[in-house]
Structures are given as structure tokens and as C-alpha cells.
Amino acid sequence: MSESIFVKDLNVWFDKNHALKDVNITIPKNEITAIIGPSGCGKSTFIRCINRMNDLVTKCKVTGEVKVDGQDIYDKDVDVVEVRKNIGMVFQKPNPFPKSIFENIAYAPRIHGKDEDKSLRGTKVSKYSKKELSDLVERSLRRAALWGEVKDRMEKSAYELSGGQQQRLCIARALAVDPQVILFDEPCSALDPIATAKIEDLLVDLKKDYTVVIVTHNMQQAARVADKTAFFYLGELIEFSETKKIFESPGEKLTEQYITGRMG
Amino acid sequence: MAHKRRMTAKRRRFYDSSIFVILSIVSVFAILVLVAVAAFLLINSIPAFTQVNQWGFFTGTVWDPTNPIEPLYGMVPLLVSTLIVTFVSALIAIPIGLGATIYLAEIAHPKIRKVMKPAVEVLAGIPSVVLGFFALTVFAKFMWEAFAPAWRPSDYLNLFNGAVFLAIMMVPIMVSLSEDAVNSVPRSLKEASMALGMTRWETVWKVIIPAARPGIVAAVMLSIGRAVGETMVVVMATGSSPQLTFDPFSSGQPITSTIAIEMGEVAANTPHYYVLFELGLVLFAITFALNYVADWAMRRHTERYQ
Ligand SMILES: Nc1ncnc2c1ncn2[C@@H]1O[C@H](COP(=O)(O)OP(=O)(O)OP(=O)(O)O)[C@@H](O)[C@H]1O
Ligand SMILES: [Mg+2]
């Protein structure tokens, strides 16, 4: 089994707040890795380091090494646009653009173009044809198990969809730029159990083609879908191993306390 | 104890209902003032409908109300002046206003923004007479001499001169309002776009501005409304000559100037007097329409995210 994300001595500060402390973790390819831990322990901060979303926070400082597919994404020569194209992200609250369903998916591919050569970015040479674009939109929606529900109303506003459909639209949107890794930050916390179950099925299906990292507050969810689970506490990675082991025989006292709900 | 709690509940109810009553009175009062102004304009312009040829008023190209032989009340030159001044000032103010908005909302460091936003809002408070004075004394001279002898404006004081200073008044209003609109675009949309590998610019153009567009449109409309209604700057800067001209560099006399200048000199209850009220009514209709469009755009904006 090959590694997808390799993190070494990762430290993050927000001003003086030391949000992540010496995190070392290796996340395997084509598996689902769950990140659990109490609120404020740095789960979101951690996954936002993997696609450099923390760059957007001016007071945030990141040190250490994060390698995705062998490449250090914090290297000076790395194009952050390429990093984010390669690593999709789905957020806690569904956040479709105020555009049509079709446009939500077509937006990024249309701008990126289909050509891998990034010197062509934005020029006519690499543009998708209309047909290719609509094929791509359909493929992405099918992959996100949403096509059947929206195929007759592609021009309607994305806001007309239910919360669960919106979240699957956001997943399709991320898939459309063809990433290797997809990060999910509590993707089901705003959804009902049925919509949650659909997303969970989708996650399991996605891991065939993608590396999936999911932050969740829902212990059952982690147990259901994740191959490996990482437990964070106060900015530190306390324990990381097979999900079964974390839930059945945790190696650390803190983990056990958290799993059993006895954490103060 | 129970007794005391009942007393406080009663008192709270009293406060609640008295606040409600006060607020109702205040807002009814505000509406009454608006209605009174409109009624005042209308009542005073009704005599003009019969005493002044209305066809001549709306289509006449000569404004010469003091002509002893035959006074002419053609509002077209005034309307054209108003439109030129408004159009030119919008042409100057909109790109600057939008550029400043994007800079403030998306590019400037938060510390700079913290200083700039209030500074811009203070700019909106500069008395228009000060700007008019500046236009009259400094800028008119500058324009007259800057490109001379190769080029000079057709008149020393001209419509363009007024438009420049109207633009200076419009920009802060526009920036302040449209920056609010841009800022109210949920952060999550911006993050969604950036997470897809969009650059900051692509995100601004393709996501943030479209999402804020109704608010931006409203800001532009409101500031144009301000330009249409502004008086002091145009009185001082545009030369006040009610000729029909399409040359922005010649002097003219917008509707507002005309009312301000002539109202003080005209004898009450003459046709001229009533016609000035009718001009006011026209102006009221224009600004009312602009505000209405702005309001409609704004409402669409707020509905969108709820
Ligand atoms: N944008 C930010 N600015 C300042 N501090 C931040 C920012 N984002 C996170 N932090 C801080 O970093 C720490 C970790 O926050 P983070 O959001 O990663 O926690 P979390 O584990 O995702 O919590 P939750 O389960 O509530 O989402 C917290 O102390 C938080 O206050
Ligand atoms: Mg979080």
C-alpha cells in the first residue's frame, strides 16, 4: 500500500495560538482516513494544511513538511493552484455557488482548461468544447450519485436543491477538476441521517479512485467508513491506527476517554 | 419574589410597547414628511399645467423664462445638462468606485482596510459647497490652462468641471455601499472557489462580483441618484447658462441649478414660479425611479442567501 500524504513535524500558529504541534502522520492512498477529536483540537486546521487553505488566513504560520504524492506542497517552487487542483475539499456546510447546477460543476474546469500544460492556462488552446464540458459535468454528477436527481434541471439554481443534494453537488464540483485527494471537513454535520447515509456510501465508493480524508464528530461515522482513524487532542496527534483498533483497543488513555465519551 | 417577578414582567411589557409606539410614530412621521413633500411639489405645480404649455415644457429647446416678449419654458436644455453631467460623472465614478471597492474588500491588508473604510466614509461627508468652491477656483483654472494653447474647454466653467466633482462625491458612497455588498458574500463561497484551484482574481471576477452584483448595482444607482439631485456643485462649477448643448466642455445649467438660481428671484404665483415646481417634480420622479431600482436590486440580493 502506497502513501499519499506524508506529514512531518507540522506546526501551525494563529498569531500566538499554537494550533498544531509536531504532527507526524502518513496517510495511505485509496483509503479513508478519519480525523476525530474534541472541538478546537485542530482537525480543520490540519486538513486545511493539506491543500494550503490556511494560506488565506493572514495571521497563520505553518512550518514542517507536507508531501502529497512525493511532492512538498510548501516548497517555494510549487504552484498553489496546482496543489489545490490536485486536492479537492468539501466543507462543513454545503456551499454551492449562486449559479445554476450546471455552472457549479463547469465553473472550475472551464477556467482551468483541459490541458495539463499549465503554460496554456486561460488561453483558448486548452479550452473544453461545449460537448466535452457537458460530458464532464455529467460524469462528475454521476460519480457523486446525483445525476438522476438533477439531470432534468441543470439550468436551475443550485439553491433549489436540498442540503444533502447540495453537498453531493459540492462533491461533484470537487471531482470535476480531477483531484487525487479529497478532504472532507464534517461533510454531514448539516444533514439528516438519510442524506448522511448517502454521502457515506459515496465516500466508500470514492476511495477506489481517490484518497479520502474526513473530519468527523460522529464516532459511528468514523467507525462505519474509515479504514484508519487519527485522534487529535489539543493540537497534538495522539494516536493513529486502524479504525478497528482505535475503537476497540485504543493504545492511549486519552483516546479511550474520548471514544467512550468520558472526556471532561 | 413571585410578586416582584410579575412586576418586572409587567414593566418590561410596558417598555416593549412604548418602544413600539415611539418607533411607529417616528416611522409614520418619516413617511408623512415624504408624502408632504411630494404633495407640496404637486400642488404647486398644478397651476403650471394650465398656465404653461405642457407640450412646450417637455419638448421646448429654449429656456428663457424672463423674456419680456414671450417667456419660453422649454426644459430640454436643462434635462440634457442634467443627463450629461450625470452620465459623465458616472463614467468617471463607476470604474474608480468599483476598483476601490475590490481593492478594499479583497486586496488591501486588513489593517489598511480598517483605516481606509472610515476614511472613505468621511470623504462622503465633505460639504458640497467646499467641493464646488474648489471646482470654481482651482479645477476650472487648471482645465483652462493645462493643455493650452493646443486645447481649451469651450467655456471656462463647464459641465465637465461639475461632473468631475460630482464623481468625487459619488465615489465614497459607491465604495462604502458596494464594499458592504462584497463583504456580505459568504466567506464559504470564496473558500469553495479557492479550494478548486482558482486564483484570487478568478475568484473575485467569477464568484464574488457576480454574487455581490445586485448590491453593487444598488450602490451605483444610489450614487447616481445623488449626482442627479446634487445642486451646490453644479451651480458653482457648470457656468449656469441654460443653453441646449451636447458638448460636455461647454457651460450648461442642470435642473437643480435652475431651481436653486431662479427660485430666489421669481415672483410668487407666476407661471415661472409654478414651472420651477414642475421642474422639481420631474427631478423627484427621476430620483424616485433610481431609488426604486436600487431598492429592488438590493432586495433581490438579500433574498438570495436566505
Ligand atoms: N482562522 C483562524 N484564526 C485564528 N485562529 C484560528 C483560526 N482557525 C482556527 N483557529 C484556532 O486554531 C485552533 C484549532 O481550530 P480548528 O478549527 O482546527 O479546530 P477543530 O478541531 O476543527 O474544531 P471543530 O471540531 O470545532 O471544527 C483553535 O484554537 C482555533 O481557535
Ligand atoms: Mg473544524
XYZ file of C-alpha atoms and ligand atoms in Angstrom:
602
model
C 0.000 0.000 0.000
C 1.484 3.316 -1.062
C 1.459 6.542 0.788
C -0.466 9.543 -0.412
C 0.103 12.233 2.171
C 3.234 12.408 4.241
C 3.379 14.948 7.050
C 6.461 15.637 9.094
C 6.876 17.948 12.099
C 3.904 20.062 11.118
C 3.382 23.083 13.356
C 0.738 25.768 12.928
C 0.303 29.040 14.745
C -2.505 31.568 14.591
C -0.633 34.558 15.971
C 0.442 33.177 19.351
C -2.030 30.310 19.396
C -0.065 27.124 18.758
C -2.849 25.216 16.975
C -0.921 22.165 15.752
C 2.122 20.727 17.482
C 4.671 18.465 15.810
C 2.204 16.427 13.830
C 3.693 13.413 12.047
C 1.405 11.211 10.022
C 1.406 9.180 6.835
C -1.936 8.825 5.120
C -2.292 5.883 2.718
C -3.577 6.047 -0.818
C -7.064 4.874 -1.733
C -8.234 4.595 1.824
C -10.497 6.627 4.018
C -8.754 8.274 6.920
C -10.934 9.783 9.610
C -9.793 12.636 11.840
C -11.526 12.779 15.195
C -11.075 14.798 18.361
C -12.817 17.362 20.526
C -13.843 20.742 19.159
C -10.936 23.136 18.744
C -8.258 20.445 18.735
C -7.051 21.400 15.267
C -8.797 18.943 12.934
C -9.859 21.574 10.434
C -6.532 23.329 10.736
C -4.807 20.043 9.935
C -6.716 19.255 6.765
C -6.540 22.871 5.649
C -2.766 22.488 5.700
C -3.007 19.697 3.152
C -4.454 21.945 0.436
C -2.863 25.129 1.737
C -6.183 26.769 2.543
C -4.536 28.215 5.617
C -2.610 30.488 3.254
C -5.783 32.553 3.123
C -5.544 33.322 6.831
C -3.048 36.137 7.126
C -2.091 35.519 10.718
C -1.465 31.815 10.151
C 2.066 30.434 10.143
C 2.884 26.893 9.026
C 6.198 25.058 9.471
C 7.207 21.495 8.688
C 6.788 19.311 5.699
C 3.681 18.157 3.847
C 4.242 15.876 0.887
C 1.467 14.818 -1.429
C 2.466 12.126 -3.914
C 6.062 12.783 -3.031
C 5.949 16.499 -3.663
C 6.460 19.016 -0.868
C 3.462 21.272 -1.318
C 5.036 24.047 0.774
C 8.092 24.179 -1.466
C 8.811 27.641 -2.843
C 8.552 26.485 -6.454
C 5.179 24.870 -6.029
C 2.163 26.491 -7.676
C -0.557 26.611 -5.050
C -3.168 26.499 -7.806
C -1.846 23.101 -8.885
C -1.832 21.923 -5.290
C -5.476 22.810 -4.836
C -6.487 21.317 -8.175
C -4.907 18.092 -7.066
C -6.553 18.130 -3.640
C -10.270 18.747 -3.529
C -12.123 19.949 -0.473
C -15.701 19.632 0.712
C -16.827 21.864 3.540
C -18.978 21.518 6.616
C -21.884 23.488 5.233
C -22.822 22.878 1.616
C -21.558 25.947 -0.242
C -22.690 25.819 -3.863
C -22.128 28.963 -5.921
C -25.179 31.123 -6.615
C -25.231 29.765 -10.148
C -27.047 27.005 -11.991
C -26.384 23.363 -11.186
C -24.500 23.021 -14.462
C -22.416 26.132 -13.882
C -21.448 24.982 -10.399
C -19.670 21.992 -11.885
C -18.474 23.606 -15.120
C -17.031 26.673 -13.411
C -13.601 25.352 -12.454
C -12.885 23.060 -15.446
C -13.827 25.832 -17.824
C -11.263 28.161 -16.303
C -8.591 25.547 -15.778
C -8.931 24.138 -19.255
C -8.356 20.505 -20.084
C -4.709 20.726 -20.942
C -2.256 19.573 -18.344
C 0.263 22.088 -19.612
C -0.222 24.955 -17.264
C 1.524 27.446 -19.500
C -1.657 27.205 -21.552
C -3.830 28.093 -18.603
C -6.509 30.531 -19.567
C -5.698 30.527 -23.266
C -8.023 29.262 -25.954
C -5.820 26.315 -26.802
C -6.782 24.303 -23.773
C -10.478 25.135 -23.591
C -13.052 22.398 -23.288
C -15.511 22.175 -26.116
C -19.147 22.538 -25.201
C -19.707 18.834 -25.634
C -16.673 17.848 -23.586
C -17.735 20.176 -20.843
C -21.249 18.805 -20.620
C -19.851 15.265 -20.678
C -17.543 16.162 -17.834
C -20.410 17.681 -15.865
C -22.492 14.565 -16.377
C -19.639 12.264 -15.428
C -18.939 14.237 -12.241
C -22.580 14.246 -11.233
C -22.891 10.526 -11.878
C -19.797 9.887 -9.804
C -21.341 11.874 -6.964
C -24.585 9.896 -7.260
C -26.578 12.992 -8.075
C -27.138 12.783 -11.817
C -30.500 11.061 -11.669
C -31.898 13.690 -9.336
C -30.779 16.735 -11.300
C -30.461 15.777 -14.942
C -33.737 17.436 -15.878
C -32.981 20.729 -14.192
C -29.374 21.519 -14.921
C -30.164 25.184 -15.564
C -31.950 25.665 -12.245
C -30.267 27.435 -9.337
C -28.218 25.157 -7.118
C -30.040 26.678 -4.160
C -33.183 24.830 -5.152
C -31.560 21.544 -4.115
C -31.911 20.027 -0.665
C -28.998 20.229 1.755
C -27.890 16.676 1.032
C -28.136 17.216 -2.715
C -26.191 20.439 -2.383
C -23.452 18.606 -0.535
C -23.261 15.969 -3.267
C -23.156 18.805 -5.791
C -20.154 20.189 -3.918
C -18.535 16.757 -4.100
C -19.222 16.588 -7.839
C -17.777 20.059 -8.203
C -14.587 18.912 -6.493
C -14.410 15.759 -8.650
C -14.713 17.774 -11.847
C -11.172 19.127 -11.532
C -9.865 15.557 -11.268
C -8.062 15.561 -7.909
C -6.069 12.736 -6.320
C -7.115 13.504 -2.776
C -10.396 14.764 -1.384
C -10.636 16.375 2.020
C -13.959 16.447 3.828
C -14.482 18.737 6.803
C -17.505 17.401 8.693
C -19.453 16.996 5.449
C -22.550 15.559 7.113
C -22.935 17.744 10.158
C -25.685 19.774 8.484
C -27.513 16.759 7.075
C -30.206 14.346 8.231
C -29.452 10.617 8.678
C -30.709 9.605 5.235
C -28.648 12.229 3.409
C -25.724 11.271 5.645
C -26.038 7.606 4.697
C -25.967 8.531 1.014
C -22.790 10.562 1.474
C -21.196 7.745 3.453
C -21.953 5.240 0.686
C -20.460 7.686 -1.743
C -17.302 8.071 0.348
C -16.737 4.346 0.397
C -17.241 4.238 -3.339
C -14.872 7.140 -3.923
C -11.928 5.570 -2.170
C -11.435 3.235 -5.142
C -10.185 6.219 -7.112
C -9.261 8.795 -4.533
C -7.550 9.201 -1.213
C -10.171 10.399 1.241
C -9.591 12.304 4.474
C -12.646 13.079 6.543
C -13.006 15.127 9.705
C -15.964 13.998 11.744
C -17.541 14.485 15.136
C -19.614 11.427 14.630
C -17.816 8.420 16.104
C -20.171 5.921 14.455
C -19.480 7.556 11.144
C -15.738 7.137 11.586
C -16.253 3.535 12.633
C -18.508 2.871 9.649
C -16.483 4.330 6.829
C -12.864 4.852 7.848
C -10.014 2.430 7.279
C -7.743 4.376 9.572
C -8.529 6.894 12.257
C -6.438 9.662 13.761
C -7.250 11.146 17.145
C -6.200 14.734 17.797
C -6.202 16.411 21.169
C -5.174 19.996 21.929
C -3.246 20.323 18.693
C -1.382 17.050 19.009
C -1.844 13.819 17.140
C -2.375 11.391 19.996
C -2.999 8.202 18.132
C -3.267 6.974 14.576
C -4.012 3.430 13.522
C -6.581 1.060 12.082
C -10.094 2.262 12.844
C -10.948 -1.077 14.435
C -8.031 -0.779 16.816
C -8.811 2.821 17.759
C -12.364 1.917 18.655
C -11.814 -1.500 20.187
C -8.464 -1.325 21.886
C -7.070 2.194 21.821
C -3.417 2.456 22.756
C -3.758 5.747 24.617
C -5.791 6.626 27.661
C -6.911 9.928 26.126
C -8.224 8.155 23.064
C -10.176 5.745 25.162
C -11.662 8.549 27.232
C -12.730 10.393 24.110
C -14.176 7.318 22.390
C -16.185 6.345 25.419
C -17.384 9.876 25.977
C -15.722 10.228 29.348
C -13.613 13.199 28.400
C -14.069 16.134 30.785
C -40.481 37.113 44.989
C -43.186 35.907 42.671
C -44.872 39.231 43.081
C -41.682 41.054 42.188
C -41.156 38.980 39.076
C -44.659 39.752 37.940
C -43.921 43.431 38.381
C -40.785 43.260 36.245
C -42.598 41.335 33.547
C -45.276 43.967 33.550
C -42.707 46.710 33.393
C -40.884 45.007 30.569
C -44.129 44.741 28.655
C -44.643 48.429 29.232
C -41.177 49.248 27.889
C -41.670 46.984 24.915
C -44.955 48.503 23.977
C -43.806 52.078 24.498
C -40.750 51.491 22.322
C -43.057 50.036 19.724
C -45.317 53.075 19.881
C -42.396 55.519 19.651
C -40.867 53.748 16.703
C -44.204 53.608 14.937
C -44.700 57.340 15.429
C -41.226 58.078 14.127
C -41.607 55.964 11.018
C -45.103 57.234 10.280
C -43.693 60.731 10.663
C -40.923 59.967 8.147
C -43.459 58.702 5.634
C -45.687 61.709 6.252
C -42.802 64.059 5.514
C -42.154 62.281 2.232
C -45.812 62.441 1.288
C -45.989 66.092 2.309
C -43.011 66.989 0.128
C -44.488 65.181 -2.843
C -47.877 66.781 -2.270
C -46.314 70.209 -1.880
C -44.482 69.818 -5.187
C -47.559 68.518 -6.911
C -49.952 71.162 -5.595
C -47.607 73.966 -6.509
C -47.030 72.658 -9.978
C -50.701 72.086 -10.816
C -51.194 75.725 -11.929
C -48.297 75.258 -14.331
C -50.241 72.510 -16.072
C -52.778 75.086 -17.256
C -50.771 78.300 -17.336
C -47.783 76.904 -19.200
C -47.974 74.980 -22.445
C -47.058 71.468 -21.350
C -46.003 70.351 -24.801
C -43.634 73.321 -24.885
C -42.373 72.455 -21.401
C -41.435 68.887 -22.215
C -40.151 69.407 -25.757
C -39.048 73.041 -25.926
C -35.374 73.591 -26.551
C -35.185 77.129 -25.199
C -35.281 78.020 -21.532
C -35.818 81.764 -21.340
C -38.373 82.415 -18.611
C -37.594 86.118 -18.251
C -38.022 87.013 -21.894
C -40.276 90.144 -21.725
C -41.974 89.440 -25.043
C -42.628 85.720 -24.776
C -41.194 83.711 -21.894
C -40.060 80.255 -23.018
C -40.184 77.318 -20.663
C -38.514 74.502 -22.605
C -36.926 72.100 -20.152
C -34.940 70.101 -22.723
C -31.696 72.094 -22.306
C -31.902 71.661 -18.546
C -32.648 67.968 -18.789
C -29.814 67.473 -21.262
C -27.417 69.299 -18.938
C -28.521 67.093 -16.071
C -28.077 63.963 -18.174
C -24.644 64.986 -19.455
C -23.383 65.862 -16.003
C -24.794 62.646 -14.556
C -23.523 60.476 -17.378
C -20.014 61.908 -17.350
C -19.762 61.754 -13.581
C -20.963 58.132 -13.614
C -18.430 57.358 -16.320
C -15.678 58.689 -14.075
C -17.005 57.424 -10.758
C -18.044 53.859 -11.600
C -14.635 52.455 -12.620
C -12.884 54.250 -9.788
C -15.551 53.221 -7.304
C -15.505 49.582 -8.350
C -11.727 49.469 -8.445
C -11.534 50.929 -4.960
C -14.195 48.509 -3.751
C -12.325 45.467 -4.988
C -9.079 46.812 -3.622
C -10.576 47.463 -0.198
C -12.575 44.275 0.066
C -10.223 41.751 -1.485
C -6.702 43.061 -1.864
C -5.896 45.504 0.914
C -4.352 44.155 4.079
C -6.926 44.071 6.893
C -5.014 46.809 8.708
C -5.179 49.093 5.691
C -8.852 48.322 5.265
C -9.529 49.252 8.864
C -8.113 52.724 8.225
C -9.391 53.218 4.689
C -13.041 52.328 5.124
C -13.787 55.065 7.686
C -11.600 57.478 5.706
C -13.707 56.881 2.612
C -16.858 57.401 4.625
C -15.545 60.706 5.952
C -14.899 61.709 2.349
C -18.607 61.238 1.723
C -19.240 63.905 4.333
C -17.330 66.747 2.662
C -19.831 69.609 2.253
C -20.649 70.004 -1.418
C -20.121 73.759 -1.211
C -16.478 73.108 -0.432
C -16.122 70.897 -3.477
C -17.975 73.470 -5.564
C -15.648 76.181 -4.380
C -12.665 74.060 -5.308
C -14.145 73.371 -8.744
C -14.792 77.060 -9.298
C -11.417 78.376 -8.223
C -8.858 75.652 -8.755
C -10.014 72.984 -11.164
C -11.642 75.294 -13.714
C -8.391 77.229 -13.992
C -6.397 74.038 -14.220
C -8.533 72.716 -17.080
C -8.396 76.057 -18.844
C -4.615 76.114 -18.793
C -3.476 72.511 -18.656
C -3.499 71.844 -22.394
C -3.443 75.423 -23.653
C -2.909 76.630 -26.224
C -3.474 73.325 -28.017
C -6.835 72.747 -26.404
C -9.150 74.608 -24.103
C -12.647 73.782 -22.895
C -15.366 75.622 -24.825
C -16.220 77.576 -21.694
C -14.198 78.384 -18.618
C -16.885 76.912 -16.354
C -18.418 73.845 -17.924
C -20.425 70.690 -17.410
C -17.342 68.502 -17.253
C -15.984 70.566 -14.402
C -19.150 69.858 -12.444
C -19.129 66.188 -13.403
C -15.629 65.702 -12.022
C -16.674 66.978 -8.630
C -19.922 65.062 -8.677
C -17.789 61.981 -9.294
C -15.730 62.892 -6.245
C -18.956 62.890 -4.247
C -20.214 59.660 -5.780
C -17.154 57.510 -5.257
C -17.294 57.357 -1.445
C -20.994 56.489 -1.441
C -20.442 53.824 -4.023
C -17.407 52.358 -2.299
C -18.990 52.327 1.098
C -22.166 50.588 -0.072
C -20.667 48.186 -2.574
C -17.912 47.203 -0.195
C -20.649 46.119 2.193
C -22.177 44.093 -0.615
C -18.875 42.432 -1.466
C -18.180 41.724 2.175
C -21.561 40.145 2.670
C -20.738 37.482 0.117
C -20.299 34.450 2.343
C -16.680 33.590 3.025
C -17.551 29.987 2.263
C -18.094 30.843 -1.420
C -14.668 32.363 -1.656
C -13.124 29.336 0.028
C -15.028 26.990 -2.273
C -13.591 28.747 -5.275
C -10.047 28.914 -3.942
C -10.208 25.239 -2.995
C -10.940 24.421 -6.631
C -7.612 25.959 -7.551
C -8.925 29.330 -8.659
C -6.643 32.302 -8.278
C -7.720 35.264 -6.263
C -8.597 37.187 -9.421
C -10.626 34.413 -10.917
C -12.464 34.117 -7.624
C -13.141 37.844 -7.462
C -14.391 38.076 -11.047
C -16.279 34.836 -11.376
C -17.708 34.288 -7.919
C -17.559 37.290 -5.642
C -18.608 40.034 -8.025
C -21.468 38.032 -9.558
C -22.705 37.168 -6.087
C -22.475 40.796 -4.970
C -23.768 42.214 -8.240
C -27.234 43.237 -7.029
C -25.700 45.133 -4.107
C -23.166 46.756 -6.393
C -25.890 47.785 -8.824
C -27.837 49.281 -5.952
C -24.768 51.214 -4.801
C -24.212 52.570 -8.301
C -27.861 53.589 -8.658
C -27.915 55.348 -5.310
C -24.792 57.289 -6.109
C -26.181 58.259 -9.499
C -29.288 59.441 -7.692
C -27.026 61.586 -5.589
C -25.492 63.103 -8.725
C -28.874 63.836 -10.270
C -30.038 65.652 -7.171
C -26.835 67.455 -6.259
C -27.145 71.220 -6.581
C -24.369 73.219 -4.999
C -21.512 71.748 -7.026
C -23.285 72.211 -10.346
C -24.408 75.741 -9.519
C -20.840 76.731 -8.802
C -18.974 74.705 -11.400
C -21.003 74.457 -14.587
C -21.391 78.095 -15.580
C -25.167 78.333 -15.283
C -26.160 79.088 -18.814
C -29.326 77.302 -19.884
C -28.324 76.666 -23.471
C -29.010 73.458 -25.316
C -25.634 71.825 -25.743
C -24.283 68.331 -26.117
C -20.704 69.411 -25.556
C -19.607 68.460 -22.038
C -16.931 71.140 -22.152
C -19.328 73.998 -22.637
C -21.342 75.539 -19.859
C -24.839 74.421 -19.132
C -27.464 74.509 -16.431
C -28.888 71.328 -14.943
C -32.396 71.159 -13.481
C -31.203 71.531 -9.908
C -29.175 74.656 -10.646
C -32.120 76.209 -12.434
C -34.412 75.747 -9.460
C -31.809 76.979 -6.995
C -30.863 80.047 -9.014
C -34.282 81.175 -10.191
C -36.453 80.368 -7.207
C -34.924 83.211 -5.242
C -35.687 85.794 -7.891
C -39.025 84.816 -9.278
C -42.261 86.497 -8.148
C -44.539 84.112 -6.297
C -47.618 82.696 -8.058
C -46.433 83.488 -11.566
C -46.207 80.873 -14.304
C -42.432 80.915 -13.939
C -42.802 80.186 -10.228
C -45.109 77.248 -10.870
C -42.916 75.875 -13.623
C -39.977 75.704 -11.240
C -42.079 73.443 -9.032
C -42.884 71.323 -12.011
C -39.141 71.024 -12.642
C -38.836 69.870 -9.053
C -41.495 67.272 -9.757
C -39.537 65.976 -12.751
C -36.408 65.733 -10.617
C -38.342 63.972 -7.891
C -39.618 61.446 -10.420
C -36.099 60.743 -11.716
C -34.543 60.216 -8.298
C -37.539 58.261 -7.094
C -37.200 55.902 -10.052
C -33.479 55.486 -9.405
C -34.024 54.726 -5.744
C -36.741 52.301 -6.616
C -34.466 50.370 -8.940
C -31.725 50.392 -6.309
C -34.106 49.120 -3.669
C -35.368 46.382 -5.930
C -31.822 45.245 -6.690
C -30.918 45.295 -3.016
C -33.935 43.226 -2.043
C -33.088 40.612 -4.615
C -29.626 40.483 -3.104
C -30.769 39.764 0.427
C -33.327 37.185 -0.625
C -30.644 35.218 -2.334
C -28.818 33.928 0.701
C -31.768 33.231 2.933
N -8.850 31.486 11.105
C -8.405 31.347 12.359
N -7.948 32.407 13.035
C -7.496 32.265 14.305
N -7.495 31.123 14.983
C -7.953 30.030 14.364
C -8.441 30.092 13.016
N -8.844 28.836 12.663
C -8.613 28.053 13.739
N -8.076 28.754 14.762
C -7.698 28.226 16.068
O -6.999 27.019 15.890
C -7.420 26.058 16.831
C -7.910 24.825 16.129
O -9.082 25.148 15.417
P -9.766 24.169 14.391
O -10.780 24.937 13.643
O -8.734 23.489 13.599
O -10.469 23.123 15.354
P -11.394 21.899 15.001
O -10.762 20.706 15.598
O -11.678 21.852 13.545
O -12.701 22.220 15.805
P -14.226 21.946 15.418
O -14.452 20.496 15.692
O -14.995 22.794 16.349
O -14.404 22.307 13.989
C -8.471 26.720 17.695
O -7.853 27.154 18.873
C -8.910 27.894 16.881
O -9.269 28.973 17.710
Mg -13.418 22.204 12.321
